[in-house]
Amino acid sequence: MGTTEHVVQGESEEERREEKENDEKKEDEEEEEEEEEEEEEGEDGEVDQEREGEEKELDLEKGQVGGAVVEEKALERISDERDHFHVSMLQRLNPTNPLRIIINSGTRVATPSPSHSSRFQPLPPPPRSQPPPPPHRSQPRSTPTPQQSVTTLNSRRFTNKISLLVFMVHMVVAVALVCFLIFKGIQGLIEASNPAKEKEERVLKFMLPQVEVASLLSITLAFAWQKALREWPQVMVYFIIWCTFFMSLSAGILLICFQKPATDGVGVCFISFAIGNGLYACWVTQRIGFCFKVLLKSLEPVSKFPDLNQPAYWMLGSGFLWMSLWILAVVGALNFYFPPLIIIALVLSLAWTTEVMRNVVNITVSRVIALYYLRGMQSNTQFCFQRALTRNLGSACLGSLFVPTIEALRIVARALNLLEGEDEFMFSCAHCCLRVMESIFRNGNGWAYVQIAASGKGFVRASQDTWAAFEREEMVPIVDSDMTSAICFLTGVCSGSICVIVVAAWTAKVYQPFIATISLLAFCVGYLMTRIAMALPHACVSCYYVCYAENPENRLFDKTIIKDRINLIKSGRDVVVPTPRVPRRFTR
């Protein structure tokens, strides 16, 4: 029994040990499993942190990429706007303008390198729409197609230097002679025993006031004519033609009513001119419509240059002062040798000087308007006036001598053309005169002032080039029948006739022996001063014709006016009386 119990107890103790060992193993395994789980959780946390870091880095990289894309888009938008800006500027500039070359070089944009663009391939920028290229002739209205080289616009050489030298010598002699004659006049008035003293006193008392009044009246009429012609061209063309007829007829009748031989002779001249003026008014009735259309279109640029009349103001002021001194010189000529010859020389000098003044205004306005048509430029009127008084003065002097003579020969040639075929002598004279006119009009004409002003050419070269352009565009019949020069001439005659009426009526009340002399003097003063102011519309019309001949496709021109006129002349539906040319039977 004892042994059995002892064995049983030993077995139970071994079982307990094994159970304890198993429990301890289980606890160790559970602890190891917990440690492994904790290690796995730690590794998962590190992975999560690494993932979060990678996500943050990816987000940062995405943000950098997005910022770079936004920045690139902004740069592309700015470059697009700059391209559009430069395209618009290029459309406003001429192909030969130096500013266009600078803009073209400034619009070169460097393309990004391949390495720089490959970094952002995951987010490529949207395709940029290219602006359509400008068409070949899509130029704005204010920029005509250029025809001349830029270098010729600011020519620094003096034109017609010999003519300039002759005119300057003439002016020095004229100023010296006027000063000397004024001195002689004052000397004659001071000396009590001088036999010419009474005559000088009469001239100062009964002639000088009338001449000064005629000068002021002619200046007022000159600007009134110019302003009215610019505002109402259609009405003023008719008004000028018929007003000149009535005023010259009235002046002639008034002078004849004084019943003196001198006044009768001057009165007959005025009446004869009035008759011719009336016939001319009936003859050109069909051309008046075209005349005021050209006037209306050619005077449009004047509103863009508010100071365009300043050269006319300066020239009229200078003319008034020179005429005041001139009349004092006439008084002094009475106290010197050969008074008639000296007075004739003074009259010729005055005519040439005032004609040069008129052409200075003509060249100034021609340069401003011509550069506007040919280049789309708004030139400085003061600068153009300085050029006309310096570099182009020689051409103005030469043209002032020949253009009035050419216009007179033009009238004679037309008159002889009407008599051609009546008898052999007149037939031969017409033939000779027509050949002379053909040469004169090709080498010297009033249209040359536009190219003199714009290109700095000499008078003869400018006349030849201008006439060649007219022949190339088949515009010779149109410019031959142009009425603008006739309208400006008639305004001068009308102002002179008004001055004659006022001065003759005044002189008849104070001293009748001076009526004829002072009437002629007042007419000359009124005519010359008015022609200076009327140089502005005359220059505008000349620029319209000449610049159209240079570039008929210019958008500033109304293409229907001249082209329709040419077509009507070719078809025989328009009546035109051109300047006579050599008949074909003489050119064979």
Coordinates of C-alpha atoms in Angstrom, one line a residue:
M1 CA 0.0 0.0 0.0
G2 CA 2.7 2.4 0.9
T3 CA 4.6 1.6 -2.2
T4 CA 1.6 2.1 -4.3
E5 CA 0.7 5.5 -2.7
H6 CA 4.3 6.6 -3.1
V7 CA 4.2 5.8 -6.8
V8 CA 0.9 7.5 -7.3
Q9 CA 2.2 10.7 -5.7
G10 CA 5.4 10.7 -7.8
E11 CA 3.3 10.4 -11.0
S12 CA 1.1 13.3 -9.9
E13 CA 4.1 15.5 -9.3
E14 CA 5.6 14.8 -12.7
E15 CA 2.3 15.6 -14.3
R16 CA 2.2 18.9 -12.4
R17 CA 5.7 19.8 -13.6
E18 CA 4.9 19.0 -17.1
E19 CA 1.7 21.1 -16.8
K20 CA 3.8 24.0 -15.4
E21 CA 6.4 23.7 -18.2
N22 CA 3.6 23.6 -20.7
D23 CA 2.1 26.7 -19.2
E24 CA 5.4 28.5 -19.1
K25 CA 6.0 27.5 -22.8
K26 CA 2.6 28.8 -23.6
E27 CA 3.2 32.1 -21.8
D28 CA 6.6 32.4 -23.5
E29 CA 5.0 31.8 -26.9
E30 CA 2.3 34.3 -26.2
E31 CA 4.9 36.9 -25.1
E32 CA 6.9 36.2 -28.3
E33 CA 3.7 36.5 -30.4
E34 CA 2.9 39.8 -28.7
E35 CA 6.5 41.0 -29.3
E36 CA 6.2 40.0 -32.9
E37 CA 2.9 41.7 -33.2
E38 CA 4.4 44.9 -31.7
E39 CA 7.3 44.7 -34.1
E40 CA 5.0 44.2 -37.0
E41 CA 2.9 47.2 -35.9
G42 CA 6.1 49.3 -35.6
E43 CA 7.1 48.3 -39.1
D44 CA 3.6 49.1 -40.4
G45 CA 3.9 52.5 -38.7
E46 CA 7.2 53.1 -40.3
V47 CA 5.8 52.0 -43.7
D48 CA 2.9 54.4 -43.2
Q49 CA 5.2 57.2 -42.3
E50 CA 7.3 56.4 -45.3
R51 CA 4.1 56.3 -47.4
E52 CA 3.0 59.6 -45.9
G53 CA 6.4 61.1 -46.6
E54 CA 6.3 59.8 -50.1
E55 CA 2.8 61.1 -50.6
K56 CA 3.9 64.5 -49.3
E57 CA 6.9 64.5 -51.6
L58 CA 4.7 63.5 -54.4
D59 CA 2.2 66.2 -53.5
L60 CA 5.0 68.7 -53.3
E61 CA 6.3 67.5 -56.7
K62 CA 2.8 67.8 -58.1
G63 CA 2.5 71.2 -56.6
Q64 CA 5.8 72.2 -58.2
V65 CA 4.7 70.8 -61.5
G66 CA 1.4 72.5 -61.3
G67 CA 3.1 75.8 -60.4
A68 CA 5.5 75.4 -63.2
V69 CA 2.6 74.6 -65.6
V70 CA 0.7 77.7 -64.4
E71 CA 3.8 79.8 -64.7
E72 CA 4.4 78.4 -68.2
K73 CA 0.8 79.1 -69.2
A74 CA 1.2 82.7 -67.8
L75 CA 4.3 83.2 -69.8
E76 CA 2.6 81.8 -72.9
R77 CA -0.3 84.2 -72.5
I78 CA 2.0 87.2 -72.0
S79 CA 3.9 86.2 -75.1
D80 CA 0.6 85.8 -77.1
E81 CA -0.4 89.3 -76.0
R82 CA 3.0 90.7 -76.9
D83 CA 2.8 88.9 -80.3
H84 CA -0.7 90.4 -80.9
F85 CA 0.6 93.8 -79.8
H86 CA 3.6 93.7 -82.1
V87 CA 1.4 92.5 -85.0
S88 CA -0.9 95.5 -84.5
M89 CA 2.1 97.8 -84.4
L90 CA 3.6 96.2 -87.5
Q91 CA 0.4 96.8 -89.3
R92 CA 0.5 100.5 -88.5
L93 CA 4.2 100.8 -89.5
N94 CA 5.6 100.9 -93.0
P95 CA 7.8 98.1 -94.2
T96 CA 10.7 100.5 -94.6
N97 CA 10.2 102.2 -91.2
P98 CA 13.2 101.7 -88.9
L99 CA 10.9 101.2 -86.0
R100 CA 9.5 98.1 -87.7
I101 CA 12.9 96.6 -87.9
I102 CA 13.5 97.2 -84.2
I103 CA 10.1 95.7 -83.3
N104 CA 10.8 92.6 -85.5
S105 CA 14.1 92.1 -83.7
G106 CA 12.4 92.6 -80.3
T107 CA 9.7 90.0 -80.9
R108 CA 12.3 87.1 -81.1
V109 CA 11.3 84.7 -78.2
A110 CA 13.7 81.9 -77.2
T111 CA 12.2 78.4 -77.2
P112 CA 12.7 76.3 -74.1
S113 CA 15.4 73.6 -74.1
P114 CA 14.4 69.9 -74.5
S115 CA 15.7 69.1 -71.0
H116 CA 13.6 71.8 -69.5
S117 CA 10.4 70.7 -71.3
S118 CA 11.0 67.0 -70.6
R119 CA 10.5 67.6 -66.8
F120 CA 6.9 68.4 -67.2
Q121 CA 5.8 65.8 -69.7
P122 CA 3.2 64.3 -67.2
L123 CA 1.2 67.6 -67.4
P124 CA 1.8 69.0 -70.9
P125 CA 0.4 72.5 -71.6
P126 CA -2.6 72.9 -73.8
P127 CA -1.9 73.6 -77.4
R128 CA -1.5 77.4 -78.1
S129 CA -3.6 78.8 -80.9
Q130 CA -1.5 80.6 -83.3
P131 CA -2.7 84.1 -84.4
P132 CA -3.6 84.2 -88.1
P133 CA -0.9 85.9 -90.2
P134 CA -1.8 89.4 -91.4
P135 CA -2.9 89.5 -95.0
H136 CA -0.6 91.1 -97.6
R137 CA -2.7 94.3 -98.0
S138 CA -4.4 94.6 -94.6
Q139 CA -3.1 98.0 -93.8
P140 CA -5.1 100.5 -91.8
R141 CA -6.7 103.5 -93.5
S142 CA -4.3 106.0 -92.2
T143 CA -1.2 104.2 -93.6
P144 CA -0.9 104.2 -97.4
T145 CA 1.5 102.0 -99.3
P146 CA 4.9 103.8 -99.6
Q147 CA 6.4 104.6 -102.9
Q148 CA 9.4 106.6 -102.1
S149 CA 12.6 105.8 -100.3
V150 CA 12.9 107.0 -96.7
T151 CA 16.2 108.7 -97.4
T152 CA 14.7 111.1 -99.9
L153 CA 12.2 112.5 -97.3
N154 CA 14.8 114.5 -95.4
S155 CA 17.1 115.6 -98.2
R156 CA 19.7 118.1 -96.9
R157 CA 20.8 119.5 -100.2
F158 CA 19.6 122.9 -101.4
T159 CA 17.6 122.8 -104.7
N160 CA 18.2 125.2 -107.6
K161 CA 21.1 127.0 -106.0
I162 CA 21.6 129.4 -108.9
S163 CA 18.0 130.6 -108.7
L164 CA 18.4 131.0 -104.9
L165 CA 21.6 133.0 -105.4
V166 CA 19.9 135.3 -107.9
F167 CA 16.9 135.8 -105.7
M168 CA 19.1 136.6 -102.6
V169 CA 21.1 139.1 -104.7
H170 CA 17.8 140.6 -105.9
M171 CA 16.5 140.9 -102.3
V172 CA 19.7 142.6 -101.1
V173 CA 19.5 145.1 -104.0
A174 CA 15.8 145.6 -103.4
V175 CA 16.2 146.3 -99.7
A176 CA 19.1 148.6 -100.3
L177 CA 17.1 150.5 -103.0
V178 CA 14.0 150.8 -100.8
C179 CA 16.0 152.1 -97.9
F180 CA 17.7 154.6 -100.2
L181 CA 14.5 155.8 -101.7
I182 CA 12.9 156.2 -98.3
F183 CA 15.8 158.3 -97.3
K184 CA 15.4 160.4 -100.5
G185 CA 11.7 160.8 -99.7
I186 CA 12.4 162.0 -96.2
Q187 CA 15.1 164.3 -97.6
G188 CA 12.7 165.8 -100.1
L189 CA 10.1 166.5 -97.5
I190 CA 12.6 168.2 -95.2
E191 CA 14.1 170.5 -97.9
A192 CA 11.8 173.4 -98.4
S193 CA 13.3 174.4 -101.8
N194 CA 12.8 170.9 -103.3
P195 CA 10.4 171.1 -106.4
A196 CA 9.2 167.5 -105.7
K197 CA 8.1 168.3 -102.2
E198 CA 4.5 169.1 -103.1
K199 CA 4.2 166.0 -105.2
E200 CA 5.5 163.8 -102.3
E201 CA 3.2 165.4 -99.9
R202 CA 0.2 164.7 -102.2
V203 CA 1.3 161.1 -102.5
L204 CA 1.6 160.7 -98.8
K205 CA -1.7 162.3 -98.1
F206 CA -3.9 160.9 -100.9
M207 CA -2.2 157.6 -101.9
L208 CA -0.6 156.0 -98.8
P209 CA -3.8 155.7 -96.7
Q210 CA -5.6 154.0 -99.6
V211 CA -2.8 151.5 -100.2
E212 CA -2.7 150.6 -96.5
V213 CA -6.5 150.1 -96.5
A214 CA -6.3 148.0 -99.6
S215 CA -3.6 145.8 -98.0
L216 CA -5.7 145.2 -94.9
L217 CA -8.9 144.7 -96.9
S218 CA -7.2 142.2 -99.2
I219 CA -5.8 140.2 -96.2
T220 CA -9.3 140.0 -94.7
L221 CA -10.8 139.0 -98.0
A222 CA -8.1 136.4 -98.5
F223 CA -8.9 134.5 -95.3
A224 CA -12.6 134.9 -95.9
W225 CA -12.3 133.2 -99.3
Q226 CA -10.1 130.4 -97.9
K227 CA -12.4 129.7 -95.0
A228 CA -15.6 129.8 -97.2
L229 CA -14.0 127.5 -99.8
R230 CA -13.0 125.0 -97.1
E231 CA -16.5 125.0 -95.5
W232 CA -18.7 125.1 -98.6
P233 CA -16.7 124.1 -101.7
Q234 CA -19.8 123.3 -103.8
V235 CA -21.4 126.7 -103.3
M236 CA -18.1 128.7 -103.4
V237 CA -17.0 127.4 -106.8
Y238 CA -20.1 128.9 -108.4
F239 CA -20.0 132.0 -106.2
I240 CA -16.3 132.7 -107.0
I241 CA -16.8 132.5 -110.7
W242 CA -19.8 134.7 -110.9
C243 CA -18.8 137.1 -108.1
T244 CA -15.6 137.8 -110.0
F245 CA -17.6 138.5 -113.1
F246 CA -19.9 141.0 -111.4
M247 CA -17.1 142.7 -109.4
S248 CA -14.8 143.2 -112.3
L249 CA -17.6 144.4 -114.4
S250 CA -18.7 146.9 -111.6
A251 CA -15.1 148.1 -111.2
G252 CA -14.8 148.7 -115.0
I253 CA -18.1 150.6 -115.1
L254 CA -17.2 152.7 -112.1
L255 CA -13.8 153.8 -113.6
I256 CA -15.5 154.7 -116.9
C257 CA -18.0 156.8 -115.1
F258 CA -15.2 159.2 -114.0
Q259 CA -14.7 160.2 -117.7
K260 CA -11.0 160.5 -117.7
P261 CA -8.7 159.0 -120.3
A262 CA -6.6 157.1 -117.8
T263 CA -9.7 155.7 -115.9
D264 CA -11.4 154.9 -119.2
G265 CA -8.5 152.8 -120.3
V266 CA -8.3 150.9 -117.0
G267 CA -12.1 150.5 -117.0
V268 CA -12.1 149.0 -120.5
C269 CA -9.6 146.4 -119.3
F270 CA -11.8 145.4 -116.4
I271 CA -14.9 145.1 -118.6
S272 CA -13.0 143.0 -121.2
F273 CA -11.9 140.7 -118.4
A274 CA -15.4 140.5 -117.1
I275 CA -16.7 139.4 -120.5
G276 CA -14.0 136.7 -120.8
N277 CA -14.8 135.6 -117.3
G278 CA -18.5 135.2 -118.1
L279 CA -17.7 133.1 -121.2
Y280 CA -15.4 131.0 -119.1
A281 CA -18.1 130.5 -116.5
C282 CA -20.5 129.2 -119.2
W283 CA -17.7 127.0 -120.8
V284 CA -16.8 125.1 -117.6
T285 CA -20.3 124.4 -116.3
Q286 CA -20.0 120.7 -116.9
R287 CA -16.7 120.5 -115.0
I288 CA -17.8 122.3 -111.8
G289 CA -19.3 119.1 -110.3
F290 CA -15.9 117.2 -110.6
C291 CA -14.1 120.3 -109.3
F292 CA -15.9 120.6 -106.0
K293 CA -15.7 116.8 -105.5
V294 CA -11.9 117.0 -105.7
L295 CA -11.9 120.1 -103.5
L296 CA -14.0 118.4 -100.9
K297 CA -11.9 115.3 -100.8
S298 CA -8.5 117.0 -100.9
L299 CA -9.3 119.4 -98.1
E300 CA -10.2 116.6 -95.6
P301 CA -6.6 116.3 -94.2
V302 CA -6.5 120.0 -93.3
S303 CA -8.5 119.4 -90.2
K304 CA -5.8 117.1 -88.9
F305 CA -3.2 119.9 -88.9
P306 CA -4.6 122.9 -86.9
D307 CA -1.4 125.0 -87.5
L308 CA -1.4 124.5 -91.2
N309 CA -2.4 128.2 -91.8
Q310 CA 0.5 129.6 -89.8
P311 CA 2.9 129.9 -92.8
A312 CA 0.2 131.9 -94.6
Y313 CA -0.1 134.2 -91.5
W314 CA 3.6 134.8 -91.5
M315 CA 3.8 135.5 -95.2
L316 CA 0.8 137.8 -95.2
G317 CA 2.3 139.8 -92.2
S318 CA 5.6 140.0 -94.0
G319 CA 3.9 141.0 -97.2
F320 CA 2.0 143.8 -95.4
L321 CA 5.2 145.2 -93.9
W322 CA 7.1 145.0 -97.2
M323 CA 4.3 146.8 -99.1
S324 CA 4.2 149.5 -96.5
L325 CA 7.9 150.1 -97.0
W326 CA 7.4 149.7 -100.7
I327 CA 4.9 152.5 -101.0
L328 CA 7.2 154.8 -99.1
A329 CA 9.9 153.9 -101.6
V330 CA 7.6 154.9 -104.4
V331 CA 7.2 158.3 -102.8
G332 CA 11.0 158.6 -102.6
A333 CA 11.3 157.6 -106.3
L334 CA 9.6 160.9 -107.1
N335 CA 12.6 162.7 -105.7
F336 CA 15.1 160.7 -107.8
Y337 CA 16.2 160.3 -111.4
F338 CA 13.9 158.4 -113.9
P339 CA 10.9 157.9 -111.5
P340 CA 8.9 155.8 -114.1
L341 CA 11.7 153.3 -114.6
I342 CA 12.3 153.0 -110.9
I343 CA 8.6 152.5 -110.1
I344 CA 8.4 149.8 -112.8
A345 CA 11.4 148.0 -111.3
L346 CA 9.8 148.2 -107.8
V347 CA 6.6 146.8 -109.2
L348 CA 8.4 143.8 -110.8
S349 CA 10.4 143.2 -107.6
L350 CA 7.2 143.3 -105.6
A351 CA 5.5 140.8 -107.9
W352 CA 8.4 138.3 -107.8
T353 CA 8.8 138.6 -104.0
T354 CA 5.1 138.1 -103.3
E355 CA 5.0 135.1 -105.7
V356 CA 7.9 133.6 -103.9
M357 CA 6.0 134.1 -100.6
R358 CA 3.0 132.3 -102.1
N359 CA 5.1 129.4 -103.3
V360 CA 6.8 129.1 -99.9
V361 CA 3.3 128.5 -98.4
N362 CA 2.6 126.2 -101.3
I363 CA 5.7 124.1 -100.6
T364 CA 5.1 124.0 -96.9
V365 CA 1.5 122.8 -97.2
S366 CA 2.5 120.4 -100.0
R367 CA 5.1 118.7 -97.8
V368 CA 2.7 118.3 -94.9
I369 CA -0.1 116.9 -97.0
A370 CA 2.1 114.8 -99.3
L371 CA 3.8 113.0 -96.4
Y372 CA 0.4 112.3 -94.9
Y373 CA -0.7 110.7 -98.2
L374 CA 2.5 108.8 -99.0
R375 CA 3.7 107.9 -95.5
G376 CA 0.7 108.4 -93.2
M377 CA 2.8 110.9 -91.2
Q378 CA 1.6 113.9 -89.3
S379 CA 4.5 116.2 -90.0
N380 CA 5.5 119.3 -88.0
T381 CA 4.3 122.3 -89.9
Q382 CA 7.0 124.5 -88.4
F383 CA 9.7 122.2 -89.6
C384 CA 8.2 122.0 -93.1
F385 CA 8.1 125.8 -93.1
Q386 CA 11.7 126.1 -92.2
R387 CA 12.7 123.7 -95.0
A388 CA 10.6 125.7 -97.5
L389 CA 12.5 128.9 -96.4
T390 CA 15.9 127.3 -96.7
R391 CA 16.5 124.1 -98.7
N392 CA 13.6 124.5 -101.2
L393 CA 13.7 128.2 -101.5
G394 CA 15.6 128.1 -104.8
S395 CA 12.9 126.0 -106.4
A396 CA 10.3 128.4 -105.2
C397 CA 12.2 131.3 -106.7
L398 CA 12.7 129.5 -110.1
G399 CA 9.0 128.4 -110.2
S400 CA 7.8 131.9 -109.3
L401 CA 9.6 133.2 -112.4
F402 CA 8.4 130.6 -114.9
V403 CA 5.0 129.2 -113.7
P404 CA 3.1 132.5 -114.2
T405 CA 4.6 132.7 -117.7
I406 CA 3.7 129.1 -118.4
E407 CA 0.1 129.7 -117.4
A408 CA -0.1 132.8 -119.6
L409 CA 1.3 130.8 -122.6
R410 CA -1.2 128.1 -121.8
I411 CA -4.1 130.5 -122.3
V412 CA -2.5 131.8 -125.5
A413 CA -2.0 128.3 -126.8
R414 CA -5.7 127.5 -126.2
A415 CA -6.7 130.6 -128.0
L416 CA -4.5 129.8 -131.0
N417 CA -5.8 126.3 -131.1
L418 CA -9.3 127.7 -131.7
L419 CA -8.0 129.7 -134.6
E420 CA -6.1 126.8 -136.2
G421 CA -7.1 126.2 -139.8
E422 CA -8.5 129.7 -140.4
D423 CA -5.5 130.9 -142.3
E424 CA -2.0 129.8 -143.1
F425 CA -0.2 132.3 -140.8
M426 CA -2.3 131.5 -137.7
F427 CA -1.9 127.8 -138.5
S428 CA 1.9 128.1 -138.5
C429 CA 1.8 130.1 -135.2
A430 CA -0.4 127.6 -133.6
H431 CA 1.9 124.8 -134.7
C432 CA 5.0 126.5 -133.3
C433 CA 3.3 127.5 -130.1
L434 CA 1.9 124.0 -129.5
R435 CA 5.4 122.5 -129.8
V436 CA 6.8 125.0 -127.4
M437 CA 4.0 124.3 -124.9
E438 CA 4.7 120.5 -125.2
S439 CA 8.3 121.1 -124.1
I440 CA 7.4 123.6 -121.4
F441 CA 4.8 121.6 -119.7
R442 CA 7.0 118.6 -119.6
N443 CA 10.0 120.5 -118.1
G444 CA 8.2 123.1 -116.0
N445 CA 4.7 123.1 -114.4
G446 CA 3.0 124.1 -111.3
W447 CA 2.5 120.5 -110.2
A448 CA 6.2 120.2 -109.5
Y449 CA 5.9 121.8 -106.0
V450 CA 4.6 118.6 -104.5
Q451 CA 7.7 116.5 -105.4
I452 CA 9.9 119.5 -104.6
A453 CA 8.5 119.5 -101.1
A454 CA 8.2 115.8 -100.5
S455 CA 11.4 114.5 -102.2
G456 CA 13.7 117.5 -102.3
K457 CA 14.0 117.4 -106.1
G458 CA 14.9 120.4 -108.3
F459 CA 12.2 122.3 -110.2
V460 CA 12.9 120.8 -113.7
R461 CA 13.4 117.2 -112.4
A462 CA 10.2 117.4 -110.3
S463 CA 8.2 118.7 -113.3
Q464 CA 9.4 115.9 -115.5
D465 CA 8.7 113.2 -112.9
T466 CA 5.3 114.6 -112.1
W467 CA 4.3 114.8 -115.8
A468 CA 5.6 111.3 -116.4
A469 CA 3.4 110.0 -113.5
F470 CA 0.4 111.8 -115.0
E471 CA 1.0 110.2 -118.4
R472 CA 1.5 106.7 -116.8
E473 CA -1.8 106.9 -115.0
E474 CA -3.6 108.5 -118.0
M475 CA -4.4 111.6 -116.0
V476 CA -3.2 114.3 -118.4
P477 CA -6.7 115.2 -119.6
I478 CA -7.8 115.6 -116.0
V479 CA -5.0 117.8 -114.8
D480 CA -5.1 119.8 -118.0
S481 CA -8.8 120.6 -117.4
D482 CA -8.4 121.2 -113.6
M483 CA -10.2 124.3 -112.4
T484 CA -8.4 124.8 -109.1
S485 CA -5.7 127.1 -110.4
A486 CA -8.4 129.1 -112.2
I487 CA -10.5 129.3 -109.0
C488 CA -7.6 130.6 -107.0
F489 CA -6.7 133.1 -109.8
L490 CA -10.3 134.4 -109.9
T491 CA -10.4 134.9 -106.1
G492 CA -7.4 137.2 -106.5
V493 CA -9.1 139.1 -109.3
C494 CA -12.3 139.4 -107.3
S495 CA -10.4 140.7 -104.2
G496 CA -8.5 143.1 -106.4
S497 CA -11.7 144.4 -108.0
I498 CA -13.3 144.9 -104.6
C499 CA -10.2 146.9 -103.5
V500 CA -10.5 149.0 -106.8
I501 CA -14.1 149.8 -106.1
V502 CA -13.4 150.9 -102.5
V503 CA -10.2 152.9 -103.2
A504 CA -11.5 154.5 -106.4
A505 CA -14.6 155.8 -104.7
W506 CA -12.5 157.1 -101.8
T507 CA -9.9 158.8 -104.1
A508 CA -12.7 160.4 -106.2
K509 CA -13.7 162.3 -103.1
V510 CA -10.3 163.5 -102.1
Y511 CA -8.0 163.8 -105.2
Q512 CA -9.3 162.6 -108.6
P513 CA -6.0 162.8 -110.6
F514 CA -4.8 159.7 -108.6
I515 CA -7.8 157.5 -109.4
A516 CA -6.3 155.5 -112.3
T517 CA -2.9 155.1 -110.6
I518 CA -4.2 154.1 -107.2
S519 CA -6.8 151.8 -108.8
L520 CA -4.1 149.8 -110.5
L521 CA -2.0 149.7 -107.4
A522 CA -4.9 148.6 -105.2
F523 CA -5.8 145.9 -107.7
C524 CA -2.2 144.5 -107.6
V525 CA -2.1 144.6 -103.8
G526 CA -5.5 142.9 -103.5
Y527 CA -4.6 140.2 -106.0
L528 CA -1.1 139.4 -104.7
M529 CA -2.2 139.2 -101.0
T530 CA -5.2 137.0 -101.8
R531 CA -3.1 134.6 -103.8
I532 CA -0.8 134.0 -100.8
A533 CA -3.7 132.8 -98.7
M534 CA -5.2 130.7 -101.4
A535 CA -2.0 128.7 -101.7
L536 CA -3.4 126.4 -99.1
P537 CA -6.4 124.9 -101.0
H538 CA -4.3 125.0 -104.2
A539 CA -1.5 122.9 -102.6
C540 CA -4.1 120.4 -101.2
V541 CA -5.6 119.7 -104.6
S542 CA -2.1 119.5 -106.2
C543 CA -1.1 116.9 -103.6
Y544 CA -4.2 114.9 -104.2
Y545 CA -3.5 114.6 -107.9
V546 CA 0.2 114.0 -107.7
C547 CA 0.1 111.5 -104.8
Y548 CA -2.7 109.7 -106.5
A549 CA -0.6 109.4 -109.6
E550 CA 2.2 108.0 -107.4
N551 CA 0.0 105.4 -105.7
P552 CA -3.6 105.0 -107.0
E553 CA -4.2 102.1 -104.6
N554 CA -3.8 104.3 -101.5
R555 CA -6.9 104.0 -99.3
L556 CA -6.9 107.6 -98.4
F557 CA -8.1 108.4 -102.0
D558 CA -11.6 108.0 -103.3
K559 CA -10.8 105.7 -106.2
T560 CA -14.2 106.4 -107.9
I561 CA -13.6 110.2 -108.5
I562 CA -10.6 110.1 -110.8
K563 CA -11.2 106.6 -112.3
D564 CA -14.8 107.4 -113.2
R565 CA -13.7 110.7 -114.7
I566 CA -11.0 108.9 -116.8
N567 CA -13.5 106.3 -118.0
L568 CA -16.0 109.1 -119.0
I569 CA -13.3 110.9 -120.9
K570 CA -12.3 107.7 -122.7
S571 CA -15.8 106.8 -123.6
G572 CA -16.5 110.3 -124.9
R573 CA -19.4 111.0 -122.5
D574 CA -17.5 113.8 -120.7
V575 CA -16.6 117.1 -122.4
V576 CA -13.0 118.1 -121.7
V577 CA -11.0 120.9 -123.3
P578 CA -7.4 119.9 -122.6
T579 CA -4.3 122.0 -123.1
P580 CA -3.5 121.9 -126.8
R581 CA -0.8 119.4 -127.8
V582 CA 1.0 118.8 -131.1
P583 CA -1.5 117.3 -133.5
R584 CA -0.7 113.7 -134.7
R585 CA -0.3 114.8 -138.3
F586 CA 2.8 116.9 -137.2
T587 CA 4.3 114.0 -135.2
R588 CA 4.4 111.5 -138.1

